Short mmCIF file of C-alpha atoms in Angstrom, two decimals:
data_model
loop_
_atom_site.label_atom_id
_atom_site.label_comp_id
_atom_site.label_asym_id
_atom_site.label_seq_id
_atom_site.Cartn_x
_atom_site.Cartn_y
_atom_site.Cartn_z
CA MET K 11 -7.42 99.29 204.97
CA LEU K 12 -3.66 99.33 204.50
CA PHE K 13 -3.27 97.89 207.99
CA TRP K 14 -5.42 94.91 207.12
CA ILE K 15 -3.55 94.26 203.80
CA SER K 16 -0.37 94.31 205.83
CA VAL K 17 -1.79 91.88 208.35
CA ILE K 18 -2.98 89.48 205.65
CA ALA K 19 0.37 89.65 203.84
CA ALA K 20 2.25 88.96 207.16
CA SER K 21 -0.08 86.01 207.90
CA ILE K 22 0.50 84.51 204.47
CA TYR K 23 4.23 84.96 204.93
CA VAL K 24 4.22 83.32 208.45
CA ILE K 25 1.95 80.42 207.22
CA GLY K 26 4.13 79.90 204.09
CA SER K 27 7.35 80.01 206.11
CA VAL K 28 6.10 77.61 208.74
CA SER K 29 4.79 75.25 205.99
CA ALA K 30 8.05 75.35 204.09
CA TYR K 31 10.06 74.77 207.30
CA LEU K 32 7.94 71.73 208.17
CA VAL K 33 8.33 70.29 204.65
CA ASN K 34 12.07 70.87 204.81
CA VAL K 35 12.36 69.15 208.32
CA ASN K 36 10.39 66.20 206.88
CA LEU K 37 12.72 65.96 203.90
CA LYS K 38 15.79 66.02 206.26
CA ASN K 39 14.16 63.26 208.38
CA GLN K 40 13.89 61.15 205.22
CA GLY K 41 17.65 61.52 204.64
CA PHE K 42 17.65 64.39 202.10
CA THR K 43 19.82 67.47 202.54
CA GLY K 44 16.78 69.80 202.35
CA ILE K 45 17.40 73.51 201.75
CA SER K 46 18.90 76.28 203.80
CA THR K 47 16.79 78.31 206.21
CA ALA K 48 17.27 81.34 204.15
CA GLU K 49 15.70 79.66 201.21
CA VAL K 50 12.83 78.47 203.39
CA LEU K 51 12.07 82.05 204.39
CA ASN K 52 12.54 83.52 200.92
CA PRO K 53 9.19 84.33 199.16
CA LEU K 54 11.06 84.33 195.79
CA LYS K 55 12.03 80.69 196.41
CA TRP K 56 8.24 79.98 196.99
CA ILE K 57 7.37 81.67 193.77
CA SER K 58 10.06 79.69 191.95
CA VAL K 59 8.65 76.33 193.41
CA PHE K 60 5.12 77.32 192.49
CA ILE K 61 6.18 78.08 188.88
CA GLY K 62 7.84 74.69 188.74
CA TYR K 63 4.76 72.93 189.89
CA PHE K 64 2.62 74.96 187.47
CA LEU K 65 4.94 74.21 184.45
CA LYS K 66 4.98 70.50 185.33
CA PHE K 67 1.24 70.35 184.39
CA VAL K 68 1.40 72.86 181.54
CA ILE K 69 4.35 71.21 179.76
CA PRO K 70 4.15 67.38 180.28
CA LEU K 71 7.40 65.45 180.30
CA HIS K 72 6.68 63.69 176.99
CA ILE K 73 6.28 67.03 175.30
CA LEU K 74 9.40 68.48 176.83
CA GLU K 75 11.37 65.40 175.73
CA GLN K 76 10.23 65.85 172.10
CA TYR K 77 11.51 69.42 172.06
CA ILE K 78 14.72 68.31 173.61
CA LEU K 79 15.07 65.76 170.87
CA ARG K 80 14.41 68.36 168.21
CA PHE K 81 17.00 70.84 169.55
CA TYR K 82 19.65 68.26 170.27
CA ASP K 83 19.22 65.96 167.30
CA PRO K 84 22.80 64.87 166.33
CA GLU K 85 22.27 65.59 162.61
CA CYS K 86 20.32 68.86 163.03
CA ARG K 87 22.20 70.47 165.87
CA PRO K 88 25.68 71.12 164.34
CA ASP K 89 24.47 71.78 160.81
CA CYS K 90 21.12 73.62 161.32
CA MET K 91 20.33 74.55 164.92
CA LEU K 92 23.63 76.19 165.86
CA VAL K 93 23.71 77.98 162.46
CA GLY K 94 20.06 79.00 162.64
CA ARG K 95 19.15 77.87 159.22
CA CYS K 96 18.40 74.43 157.87
CA LYS K 97 21.05 73.36 155.30
CA THR K 98 18.40 71.19 153.55
CA CYS K 99 15.43 73.48 153.09
CA GLY K 100 16.75 76.84 154.21
CA CYS K 101 14.15 77.53 156.85
CA ASP K 102 14.85 79.15 160.25
CA SER K 103 15.62 75.86 162.04
CA VAL K 104 15.07 77.12 165.59
CA CYS K 105 11.70 78.67 164.70
CA LYS K 106 10.67 75.46 162.91
CA ALA K 107 11.77 73.28 165.95
CA TRP K 108 9.61 75.35 168.29
CA SER K 109 6.51 74.94 166.11
CA PRO K 110 4.58 71.83 167.23
CA MET K 111 2.99 71.37 163.85
CA GLU K 112 6.25 71.26 161.86
CA GLU K 113 8.59 68.35 161.17
CA CYS K 114 12.13 68.28 160.02
CA SER K 115 12.53 68.39 156.23
CA LYS K 116 15.12 65.63 156.48
CA LYS K 117 12.68 63.64 158.61
CA ASN K 118 14.91 63.69 161.72
CA TRP K 119 11.92 64.55 163.87
CA PRO K 120 8.12 64.53 163.37
CA LYS K 121 5.37 66.79 164.47
CA ILE K 122 4.80 66.99 168.25
CA ILE K 123 2.88 63.93 169.46
CA TRP K 124 0.43 65.34 172.01
CA SER K 125 -0.88 61.96 173.30
CA LYS K 126 1.36 60.41 175.94
CA LYS K 127 0.21 56.84 174.91
CA GLU K 128 0.99 57.59 171.17
CA TYR K 129 4.38 59.03 172.11
CA GLU K 130 5.27 56.01 174.17
CA ALA K 131 4.33 53.75 171.29
CA PHE K 132 6.47 55.86 168.94
CA ARG K 133 9.37 55.62 171.40
CA LYS K 134 9.04 51.84 171.46
CA LYS K 135 9.13 51.75 167.65
CA PHE K 136 11.99 54.28 167.43
CA PRO K 137 14.01 54.00 170.63
CA VAL K 138 16.11 57.05 171.51
CA GLN K 139 18.78 57.41 174.16
CA ILE K 140 19.16 60.91 175.46
CA LYS K 141 22.67 61.54 176.75
CA ILE K 142 23.85 64.80 178.23
CA GLU K 143 27.60 65.31 178.36
CA TYR K 144 29.27 68.28 180.02
CA GLY K 145 32.65 69.76 179.05
CA ASN K 146 34.55 67.43 181.37
CA GLY K 147 32.82 64.37 180.03
CA ILE K 148 30.62 63.73 183.22
CA VAL K 149 27.12 62.80 182.46
#
């Protein structure tokens, strides 16, 4: 029994490695840098990629964007998020921001809008620019 489990595991590894290698070669042929051979052969890398694909469907981009807006709101971040307590209502600001049913007591952000179409309409009505700046000023 253990022998067959080993054979199946080895087969999965070989099939996965060959598949990852072929995808990588295809990416390089398209002008991308691809990934190193060590990463192609690393099962942890495969798991990481699988988790990324899974999360892409579990947490849609329009939902993720709303959470980013909550945590990096220019009014809430310095006064509430970094302190951990809202200076207006006194709530645990980080917990409140994680809750999809809550909205900012200062009306800086609404409840999470689950519908992508509704969120797109909301963004047209209230345009937002997300800017990420690192310590050296490079965006």
